[in-house]
Short mmCIF file of C-alpha atoms in Angstrom, two decimals:
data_model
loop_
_atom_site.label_atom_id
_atom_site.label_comp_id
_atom_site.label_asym_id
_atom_site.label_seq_id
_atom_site.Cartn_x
_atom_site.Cartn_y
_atom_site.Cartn_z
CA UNK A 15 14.21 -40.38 11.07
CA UNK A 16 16.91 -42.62 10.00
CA UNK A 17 20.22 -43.58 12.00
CA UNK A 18 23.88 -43.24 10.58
CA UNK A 19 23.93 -46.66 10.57
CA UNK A 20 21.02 -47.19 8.00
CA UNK A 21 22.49 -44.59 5.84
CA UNK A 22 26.09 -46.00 5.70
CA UNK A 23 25.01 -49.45 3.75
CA UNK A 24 22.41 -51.70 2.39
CA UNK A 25 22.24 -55.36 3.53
CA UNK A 26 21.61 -57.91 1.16
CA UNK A 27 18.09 -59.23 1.40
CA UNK A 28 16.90 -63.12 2.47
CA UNK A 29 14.22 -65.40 0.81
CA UNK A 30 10.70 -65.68 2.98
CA UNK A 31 10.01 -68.68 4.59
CA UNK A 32 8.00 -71.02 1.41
CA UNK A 33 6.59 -74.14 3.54
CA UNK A 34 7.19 -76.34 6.33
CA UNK A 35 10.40 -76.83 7.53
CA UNK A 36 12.00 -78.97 10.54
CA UNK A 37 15.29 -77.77 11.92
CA UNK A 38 17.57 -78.71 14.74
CA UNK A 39 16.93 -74.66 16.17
CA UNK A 40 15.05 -72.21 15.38
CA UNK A 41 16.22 -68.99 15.88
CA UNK A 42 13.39 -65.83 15.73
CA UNK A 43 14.56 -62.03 15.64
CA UNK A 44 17.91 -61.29 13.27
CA UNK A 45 19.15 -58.24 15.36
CA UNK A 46 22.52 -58.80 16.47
CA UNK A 47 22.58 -61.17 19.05
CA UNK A 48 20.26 -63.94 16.75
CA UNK A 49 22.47 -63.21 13.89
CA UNK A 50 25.51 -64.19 16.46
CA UNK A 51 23.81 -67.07 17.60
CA UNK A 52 23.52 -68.01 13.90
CA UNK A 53 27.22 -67.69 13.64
CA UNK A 54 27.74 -69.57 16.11
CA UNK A 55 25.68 -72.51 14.84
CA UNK A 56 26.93 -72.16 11.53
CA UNK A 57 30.73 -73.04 12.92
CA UNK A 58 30.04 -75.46 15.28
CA UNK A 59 27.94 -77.21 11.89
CA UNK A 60 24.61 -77.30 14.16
CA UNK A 61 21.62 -77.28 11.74
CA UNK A 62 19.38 -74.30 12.48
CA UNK A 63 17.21 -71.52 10.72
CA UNK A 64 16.99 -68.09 11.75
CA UNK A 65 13.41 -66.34 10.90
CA UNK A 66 13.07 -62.01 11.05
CA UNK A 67 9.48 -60.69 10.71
CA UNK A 68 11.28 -58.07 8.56
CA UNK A 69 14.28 -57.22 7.69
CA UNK A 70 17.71 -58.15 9.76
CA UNK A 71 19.42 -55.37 11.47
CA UNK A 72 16.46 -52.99 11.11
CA UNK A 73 15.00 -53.27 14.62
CA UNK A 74 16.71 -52.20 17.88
CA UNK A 75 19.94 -52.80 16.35
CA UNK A 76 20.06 -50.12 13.76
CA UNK A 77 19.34 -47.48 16.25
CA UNK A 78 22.13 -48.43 18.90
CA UNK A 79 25.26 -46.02 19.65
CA UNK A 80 27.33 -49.07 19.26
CA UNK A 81 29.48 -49.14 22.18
CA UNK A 82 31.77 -52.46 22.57
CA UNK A 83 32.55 -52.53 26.11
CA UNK A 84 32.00 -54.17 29.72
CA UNK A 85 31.27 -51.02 31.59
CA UNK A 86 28.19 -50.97 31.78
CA UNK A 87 27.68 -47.46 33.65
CA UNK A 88 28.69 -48.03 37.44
CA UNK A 89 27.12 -51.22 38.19
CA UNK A 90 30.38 -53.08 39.70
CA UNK A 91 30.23 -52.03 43.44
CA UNK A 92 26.19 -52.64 44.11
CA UNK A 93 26.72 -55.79 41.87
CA UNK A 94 29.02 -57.50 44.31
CA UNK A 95 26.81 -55.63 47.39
CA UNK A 96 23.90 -57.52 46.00
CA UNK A 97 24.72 -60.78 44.03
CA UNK A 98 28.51 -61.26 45.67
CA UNK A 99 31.95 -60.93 44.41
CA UNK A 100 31.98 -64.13 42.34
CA UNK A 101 28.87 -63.24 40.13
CA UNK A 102 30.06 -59.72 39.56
CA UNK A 103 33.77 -60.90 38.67
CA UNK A 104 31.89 -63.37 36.26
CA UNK A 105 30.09 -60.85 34.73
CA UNK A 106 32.99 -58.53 34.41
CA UNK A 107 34.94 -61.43 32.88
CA UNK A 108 32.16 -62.74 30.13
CA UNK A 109 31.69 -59.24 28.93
CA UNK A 110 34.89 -58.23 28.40
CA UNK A 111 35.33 -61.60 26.89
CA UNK A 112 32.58 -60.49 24.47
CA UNK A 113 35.04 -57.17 23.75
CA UNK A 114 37.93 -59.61 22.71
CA UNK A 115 35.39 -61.57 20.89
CA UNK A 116 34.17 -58.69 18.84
CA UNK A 117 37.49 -57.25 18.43
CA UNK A 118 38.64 -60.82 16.64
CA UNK A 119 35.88 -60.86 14.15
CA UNK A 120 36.66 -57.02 13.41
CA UNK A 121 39.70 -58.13 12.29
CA UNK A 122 38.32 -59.61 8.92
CA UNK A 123 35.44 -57.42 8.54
CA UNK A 124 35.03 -53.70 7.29
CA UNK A 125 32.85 -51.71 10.09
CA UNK A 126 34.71 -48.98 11.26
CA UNK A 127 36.00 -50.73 14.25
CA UNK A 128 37.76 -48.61 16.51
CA UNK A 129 39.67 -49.17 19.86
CA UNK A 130 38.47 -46.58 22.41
CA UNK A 131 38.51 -46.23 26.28
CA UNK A 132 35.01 -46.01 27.96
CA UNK A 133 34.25 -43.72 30.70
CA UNK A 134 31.51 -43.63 32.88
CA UNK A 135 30.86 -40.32 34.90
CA UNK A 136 29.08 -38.58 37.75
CA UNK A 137 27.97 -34.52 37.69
CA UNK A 138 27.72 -34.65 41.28
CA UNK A 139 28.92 -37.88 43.26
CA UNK A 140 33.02 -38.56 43.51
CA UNK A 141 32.38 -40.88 46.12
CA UNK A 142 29.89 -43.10 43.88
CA UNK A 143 33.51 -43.18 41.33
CA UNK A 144 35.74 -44.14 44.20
CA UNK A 145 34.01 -46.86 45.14
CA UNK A 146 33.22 -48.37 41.68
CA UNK A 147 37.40 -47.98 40.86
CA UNK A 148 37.68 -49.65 43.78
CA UNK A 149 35.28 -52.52 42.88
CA UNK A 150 36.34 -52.64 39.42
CA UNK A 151 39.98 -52.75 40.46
CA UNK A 152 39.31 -55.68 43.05
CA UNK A 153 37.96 -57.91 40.62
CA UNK A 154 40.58 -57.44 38.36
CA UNK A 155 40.20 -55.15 35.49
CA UNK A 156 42.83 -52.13 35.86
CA UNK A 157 39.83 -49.18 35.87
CA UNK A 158 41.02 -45.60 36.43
CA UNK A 159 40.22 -42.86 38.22
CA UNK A 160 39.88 -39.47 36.90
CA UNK A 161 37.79 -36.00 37.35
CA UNK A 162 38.44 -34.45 34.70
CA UNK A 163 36.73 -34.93 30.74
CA UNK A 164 37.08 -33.65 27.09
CA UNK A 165 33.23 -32.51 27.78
CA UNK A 166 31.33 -29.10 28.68
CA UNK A 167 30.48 -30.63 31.46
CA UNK A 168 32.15 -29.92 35.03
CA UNK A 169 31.49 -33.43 36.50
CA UNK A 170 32.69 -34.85 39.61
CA UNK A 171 34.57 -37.79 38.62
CA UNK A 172 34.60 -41.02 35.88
CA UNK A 173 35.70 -44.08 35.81
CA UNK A 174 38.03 -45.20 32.78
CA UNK A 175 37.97 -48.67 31.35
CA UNK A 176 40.77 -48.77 28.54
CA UNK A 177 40.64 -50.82 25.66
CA UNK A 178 37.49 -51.06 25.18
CA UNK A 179 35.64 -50.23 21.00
CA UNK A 180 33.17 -49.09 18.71
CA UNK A 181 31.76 -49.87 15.54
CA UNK A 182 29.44 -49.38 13.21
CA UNK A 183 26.40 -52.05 13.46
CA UNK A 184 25.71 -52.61 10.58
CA UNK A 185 28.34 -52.99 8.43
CA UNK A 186 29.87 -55.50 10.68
CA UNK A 187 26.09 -57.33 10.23
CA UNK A 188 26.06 -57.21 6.66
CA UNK A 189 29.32 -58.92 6.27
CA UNK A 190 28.55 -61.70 9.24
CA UNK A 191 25.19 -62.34 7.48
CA UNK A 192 26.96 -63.77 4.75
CA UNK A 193 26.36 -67.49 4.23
CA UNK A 194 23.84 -68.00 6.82
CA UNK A 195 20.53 -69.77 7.12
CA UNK A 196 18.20 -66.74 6.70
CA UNK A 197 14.51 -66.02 6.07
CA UNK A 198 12.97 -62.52 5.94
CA UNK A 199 10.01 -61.25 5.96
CA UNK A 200 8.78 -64.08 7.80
CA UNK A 201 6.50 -63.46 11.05
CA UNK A 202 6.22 -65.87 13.57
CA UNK A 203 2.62 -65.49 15.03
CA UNK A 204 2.19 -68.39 17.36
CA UNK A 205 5.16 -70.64 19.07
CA UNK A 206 4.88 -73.42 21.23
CA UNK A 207 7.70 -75.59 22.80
CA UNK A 208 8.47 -77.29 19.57
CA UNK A 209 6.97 -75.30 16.96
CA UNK A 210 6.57 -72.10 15.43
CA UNK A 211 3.63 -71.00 12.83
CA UNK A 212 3.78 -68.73 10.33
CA UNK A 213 2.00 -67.40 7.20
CA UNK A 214 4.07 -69.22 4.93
CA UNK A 215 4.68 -72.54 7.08
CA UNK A 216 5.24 -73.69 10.17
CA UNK A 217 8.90 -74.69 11.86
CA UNK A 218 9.48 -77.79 13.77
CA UNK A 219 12.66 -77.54 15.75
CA UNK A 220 13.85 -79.24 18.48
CA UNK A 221 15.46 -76.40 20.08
CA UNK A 222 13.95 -72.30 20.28
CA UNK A 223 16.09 -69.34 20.83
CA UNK A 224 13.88 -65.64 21.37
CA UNK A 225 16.00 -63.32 20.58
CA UNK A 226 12.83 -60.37 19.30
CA UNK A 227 13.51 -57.30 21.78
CA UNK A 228 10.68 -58.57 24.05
CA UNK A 229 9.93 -62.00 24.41
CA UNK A 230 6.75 -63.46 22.36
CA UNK A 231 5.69 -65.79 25.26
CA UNK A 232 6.02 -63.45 28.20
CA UNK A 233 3.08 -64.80 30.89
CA UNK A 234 5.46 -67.85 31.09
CA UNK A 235 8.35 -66.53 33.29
CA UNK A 236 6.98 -63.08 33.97
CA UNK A 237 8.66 -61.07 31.67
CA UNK A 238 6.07 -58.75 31.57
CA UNK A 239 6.92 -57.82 35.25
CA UNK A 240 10.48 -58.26 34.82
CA UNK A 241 10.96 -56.13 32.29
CA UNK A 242 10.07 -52.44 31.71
CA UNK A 243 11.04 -50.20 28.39
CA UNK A 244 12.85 -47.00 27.94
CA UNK A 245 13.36 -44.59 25.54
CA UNK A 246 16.28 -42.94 24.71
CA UNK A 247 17.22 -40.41 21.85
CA UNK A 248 20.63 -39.63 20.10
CA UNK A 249 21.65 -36.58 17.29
CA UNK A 250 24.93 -36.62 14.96
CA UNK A 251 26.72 -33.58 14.33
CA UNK A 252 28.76 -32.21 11.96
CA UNK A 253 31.59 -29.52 12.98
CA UNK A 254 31.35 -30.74 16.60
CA UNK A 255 34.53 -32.03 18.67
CA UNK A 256 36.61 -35.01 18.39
CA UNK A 257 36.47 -36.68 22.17
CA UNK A 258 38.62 -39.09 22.49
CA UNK A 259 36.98 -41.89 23.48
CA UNK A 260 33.05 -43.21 24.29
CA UNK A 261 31.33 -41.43 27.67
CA UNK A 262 27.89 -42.14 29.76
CA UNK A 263 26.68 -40.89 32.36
CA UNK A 264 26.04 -42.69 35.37
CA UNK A 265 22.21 -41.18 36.12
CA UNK A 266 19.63 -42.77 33.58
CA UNK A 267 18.50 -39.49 32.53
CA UNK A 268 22.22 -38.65 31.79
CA UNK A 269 24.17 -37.43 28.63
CA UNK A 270 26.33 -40.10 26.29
CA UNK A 271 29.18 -38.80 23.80
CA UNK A 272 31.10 -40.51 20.58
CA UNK A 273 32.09 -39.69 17.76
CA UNK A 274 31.80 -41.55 14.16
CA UNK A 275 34.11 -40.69 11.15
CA UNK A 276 33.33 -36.94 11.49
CA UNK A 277 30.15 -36.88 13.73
CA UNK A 278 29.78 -36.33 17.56
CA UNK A 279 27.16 -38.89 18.17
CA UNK A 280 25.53 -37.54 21.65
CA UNK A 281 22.30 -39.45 23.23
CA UNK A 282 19.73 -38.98 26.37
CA UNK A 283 16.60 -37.13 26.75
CA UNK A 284 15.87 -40.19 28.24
CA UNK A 285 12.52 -41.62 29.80
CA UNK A 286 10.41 -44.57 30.35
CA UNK A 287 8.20 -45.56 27.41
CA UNK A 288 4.92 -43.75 27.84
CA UNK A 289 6.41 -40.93 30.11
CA UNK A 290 7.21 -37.27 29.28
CA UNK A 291 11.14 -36.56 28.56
CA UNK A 292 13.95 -34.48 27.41
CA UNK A 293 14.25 -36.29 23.97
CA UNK A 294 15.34 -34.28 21.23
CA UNK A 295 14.67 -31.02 22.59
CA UNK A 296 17.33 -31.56 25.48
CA UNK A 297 19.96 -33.00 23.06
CA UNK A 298 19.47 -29.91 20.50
CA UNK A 299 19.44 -27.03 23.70
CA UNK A 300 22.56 -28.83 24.60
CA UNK A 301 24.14 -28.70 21.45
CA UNK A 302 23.03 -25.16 20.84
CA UNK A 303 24.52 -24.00 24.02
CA UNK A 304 28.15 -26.02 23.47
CA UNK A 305 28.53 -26.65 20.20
CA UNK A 306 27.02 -23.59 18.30
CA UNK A 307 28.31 -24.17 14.91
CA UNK A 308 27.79 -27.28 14.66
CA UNK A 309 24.99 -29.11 12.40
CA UNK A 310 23.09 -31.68 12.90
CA UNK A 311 22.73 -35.03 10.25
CA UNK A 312 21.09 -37.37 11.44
CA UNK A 313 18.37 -37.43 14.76
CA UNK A 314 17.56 -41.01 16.40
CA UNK A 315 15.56 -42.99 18.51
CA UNK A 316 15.88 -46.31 20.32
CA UNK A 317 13.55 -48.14 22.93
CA UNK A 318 15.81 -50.78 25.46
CA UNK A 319 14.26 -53.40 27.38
CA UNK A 320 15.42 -53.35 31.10
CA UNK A 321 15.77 -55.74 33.69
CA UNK A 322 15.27 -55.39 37.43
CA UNK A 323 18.46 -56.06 38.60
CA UNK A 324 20.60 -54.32 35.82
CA UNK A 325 21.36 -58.14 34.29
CA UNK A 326 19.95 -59.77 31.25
CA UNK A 327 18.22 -62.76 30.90
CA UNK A 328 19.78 -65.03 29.14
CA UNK A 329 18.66 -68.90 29.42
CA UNK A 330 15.72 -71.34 29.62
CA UNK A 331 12.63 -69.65 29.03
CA UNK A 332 11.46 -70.78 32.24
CA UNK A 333 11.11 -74.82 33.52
CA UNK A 334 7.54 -74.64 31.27
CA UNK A 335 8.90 -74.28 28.12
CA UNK A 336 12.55 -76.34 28.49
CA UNK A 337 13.48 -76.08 24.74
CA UNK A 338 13.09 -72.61 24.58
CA UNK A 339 15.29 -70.39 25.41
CA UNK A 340 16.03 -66.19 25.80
CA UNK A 341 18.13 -63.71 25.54
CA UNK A 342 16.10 -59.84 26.69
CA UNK A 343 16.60 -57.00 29.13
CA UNK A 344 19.86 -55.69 28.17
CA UNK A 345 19.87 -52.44 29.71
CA UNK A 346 21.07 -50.42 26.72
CA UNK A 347 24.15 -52.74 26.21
CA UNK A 348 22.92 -54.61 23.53
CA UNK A 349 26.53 -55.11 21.98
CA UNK A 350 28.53 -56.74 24.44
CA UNK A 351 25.29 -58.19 25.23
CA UNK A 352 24.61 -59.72 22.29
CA UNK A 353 27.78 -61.50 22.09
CA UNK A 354 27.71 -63.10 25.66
CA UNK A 355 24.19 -64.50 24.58
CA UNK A 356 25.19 -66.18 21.63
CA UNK A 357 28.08 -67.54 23.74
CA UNK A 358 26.05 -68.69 25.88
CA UNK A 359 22.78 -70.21 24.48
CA UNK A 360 25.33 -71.96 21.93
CA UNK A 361 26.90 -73.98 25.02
CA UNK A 362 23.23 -74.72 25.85
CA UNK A 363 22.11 -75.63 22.93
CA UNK A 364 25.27 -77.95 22.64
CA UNK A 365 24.11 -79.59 26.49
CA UNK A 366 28.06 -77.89 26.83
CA UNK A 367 28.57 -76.13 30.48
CA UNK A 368 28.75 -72.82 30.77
CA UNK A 369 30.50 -71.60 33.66
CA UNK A 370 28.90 -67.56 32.94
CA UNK A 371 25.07 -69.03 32.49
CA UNK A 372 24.42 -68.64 36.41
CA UNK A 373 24.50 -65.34 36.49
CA UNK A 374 22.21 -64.81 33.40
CA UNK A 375 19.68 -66.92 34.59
CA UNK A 376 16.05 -65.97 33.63
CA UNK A 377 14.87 -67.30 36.17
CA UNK A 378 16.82 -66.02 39.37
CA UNK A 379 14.98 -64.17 41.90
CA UNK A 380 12.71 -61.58 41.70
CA UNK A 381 12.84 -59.56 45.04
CA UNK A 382 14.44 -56.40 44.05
CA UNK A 383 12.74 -52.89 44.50
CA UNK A 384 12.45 -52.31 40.60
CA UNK A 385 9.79 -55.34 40.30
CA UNK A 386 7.47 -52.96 43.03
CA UNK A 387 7.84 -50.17 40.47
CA UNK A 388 7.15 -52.44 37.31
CA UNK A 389 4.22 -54.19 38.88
CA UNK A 390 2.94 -50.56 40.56
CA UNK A 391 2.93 -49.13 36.88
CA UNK A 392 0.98 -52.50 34.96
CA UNK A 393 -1.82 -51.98 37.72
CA UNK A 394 -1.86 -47.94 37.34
CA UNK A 395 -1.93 -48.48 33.19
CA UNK A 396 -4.82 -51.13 33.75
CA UNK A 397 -7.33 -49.15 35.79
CA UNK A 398 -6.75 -45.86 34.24
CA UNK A 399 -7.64 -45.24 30.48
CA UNK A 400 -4.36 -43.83 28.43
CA UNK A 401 -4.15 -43.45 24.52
CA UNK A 402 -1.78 -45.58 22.94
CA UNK A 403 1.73 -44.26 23.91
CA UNK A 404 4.07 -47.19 22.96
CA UNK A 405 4.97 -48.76 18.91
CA UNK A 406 4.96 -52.32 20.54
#
């Protein structure tokens, strides 16, 4: 099954890697936040090379709902509860830096970019709403209160963030692609802190950036423990509903709703990779019971990687490895994401402060309860025998 996105253009196609080659960086995975990092070599004139083991665009990133926006579900109150008001308020401010960011680009490139509030929402907690306004509202950001939504759904409240986008993907790839240092079809098999091997030559660079969905050297750092997948599903209707704007809900196992030209885009069925879940057959009862006459185009699936605090790592690799660097765990916001990461492993790469890094850090404590869970399931999955469940 094929996204909207891969059916709405064809990206032009890169040369594979012929021989050695020694380059400033090195840049591996051309999903959207390596190809942004490339951009943002390419203007600051740093020489660098950026190596997909396929094609760019056609991993994670094809099968996003391609939300531009900072709210990231309701994450603002427990974010300044557990990592203080200055952290949250810098994460607020770097992502919807990365809005303004996107929205400038959009202005010169053809991708169906479209201003559109965000709401997050709860079925059944008001309080959970109040607070986050609240939050949201304390740090700065004018967030808005409401309990009422262009949805069959009788919720309790949401949370509006205004000004906020969407796009679609892949065009806007296609046209950044342009120009840029690219080899496809190029798999790296083996890197170390200088070097990268391949099939068809090896890459000396003095700088790494990761930017694959889960990192290649994973032992170093933990990521293996740090991270956990999840697997969510989307369908795009026909003769749905227009809705006015981009909506998630606030339980993982929730519902999300767009639209695209003349599709309602809605996603969930969620579940950890390798456990039982709604997927399709939720979204399509749904979509039975609400939208009868509707019909369905195109049917989806995506796999995020997700961090134990709700954060992304973006950084050093870990103290091991200092010239590589990563940018993972994005918790289903790749967009936004994406472009805060090439922001800020361009500033490192350029020895340039970053006042944001901090709170990306890869390597900033552990101790929260989701590393239990992760660690719980690694030992469960090694004593007891399972089939294989998961593509990666």
């Amino acid at each position: 099954m094929e996204s909207v996105w891969s059916k709405s253009i064809e990206l032009d196609s890169f040369k594979k890697l012929d021989g050695d080659v020694k380059t400033d960086v090195l840049i591996i995975g051309g999903g959207m936040a390596g190809l942004l990092c490339a951009y943002f070599l390419e203007q600051q004139r740093i020489p660098y090379i950026l190596v997909e083991g396929g094609k760019i665009g056609c991993g994670i990133t094809k099968n996003t709902t391609a939300k531009i926006t900072a709210q990231h579900g309701v994450i603002y109150n427990d974010m300044i509860n557990n990592a203080g008001f200055q952290k949250a308020k810098q994460y607020l401010d770097v992502n919807l830096w990365g809005v303004g960011k996107f929205r400038e680009l959009c202005k010169n490139i053809d991708c169906d970019f479209e201003e559109m509030p965000s709401f997050a929402y709860s079925l059944t907690n008001r309080e959970m709403i109040e607070k986050e306004v609240s939050a949201v509202n304390k740090l700065g950001f004018n967030a808005e209160f409401t309990d009422s939504l262009p949805l069959p759904l009788d919720i309790a409240a949401a949370i509006k963030f205004p000004s906020q986008a969407q796009f679609n993907p892949l065009k806007f790839l296609a046209r950044l692609s342009r120009g840029l240092n690219i080899r496809e079809n190029t798999f790296i098999e083996k890197v170390s802190k200088n070097r990268a091997e391949t099939k068809s030559g090896n890459i000396t660079a003095n700088k790494i950036i990761i930017t694959t969905h889960f990192p290649m050297i994973n032992i170093a750092g933990l990521y293996s423990l740090k991270l956990y997948q999840h697997r969510s599903y989307v369908i795009a209707l026909d003769n749905a509903v227009h809705v006015g704007g981009m909506y998630v809900d606030e339980a993982q196992n929730g519902l999300s709703f767009r639209n695209y030209q003349s599709l309602l885009l809605i996603g969930g069925g969620d579940h950890r990779t390798g456990e039982e879940g709604g997927n399709w057959r939720e979204l399509r009862d749904f979509a039975k019971t609400f939208y009868p006459n509707a019909v369905e185009k195109y049917a989806w699936a995506t796999q995020d990687c997700m961090s134990i605090d709700s954060v992304p790592y973006i950084g050093r690799l870990t103290s091991l490895y200092p010239n590589v660097y990563v940018a993972t765990g994005f918790n289903k916001w790749g967009m936004t994401s994406s472009m805060v990461r090439a922001n800020i492993l361009t500033d490192m790469i350029m020895d340039k402060n970053n006042r944001y890094a901090e709170v990306f850090n890869p390597n900033r404590s552990m101790l929260k309860k989701q590393l239990a869970v992760n660690s719980f399931e690694a030992v469960k999955n090694l004593v007891s025998f399972n089939t294989k469940r998961c593509t990666h």
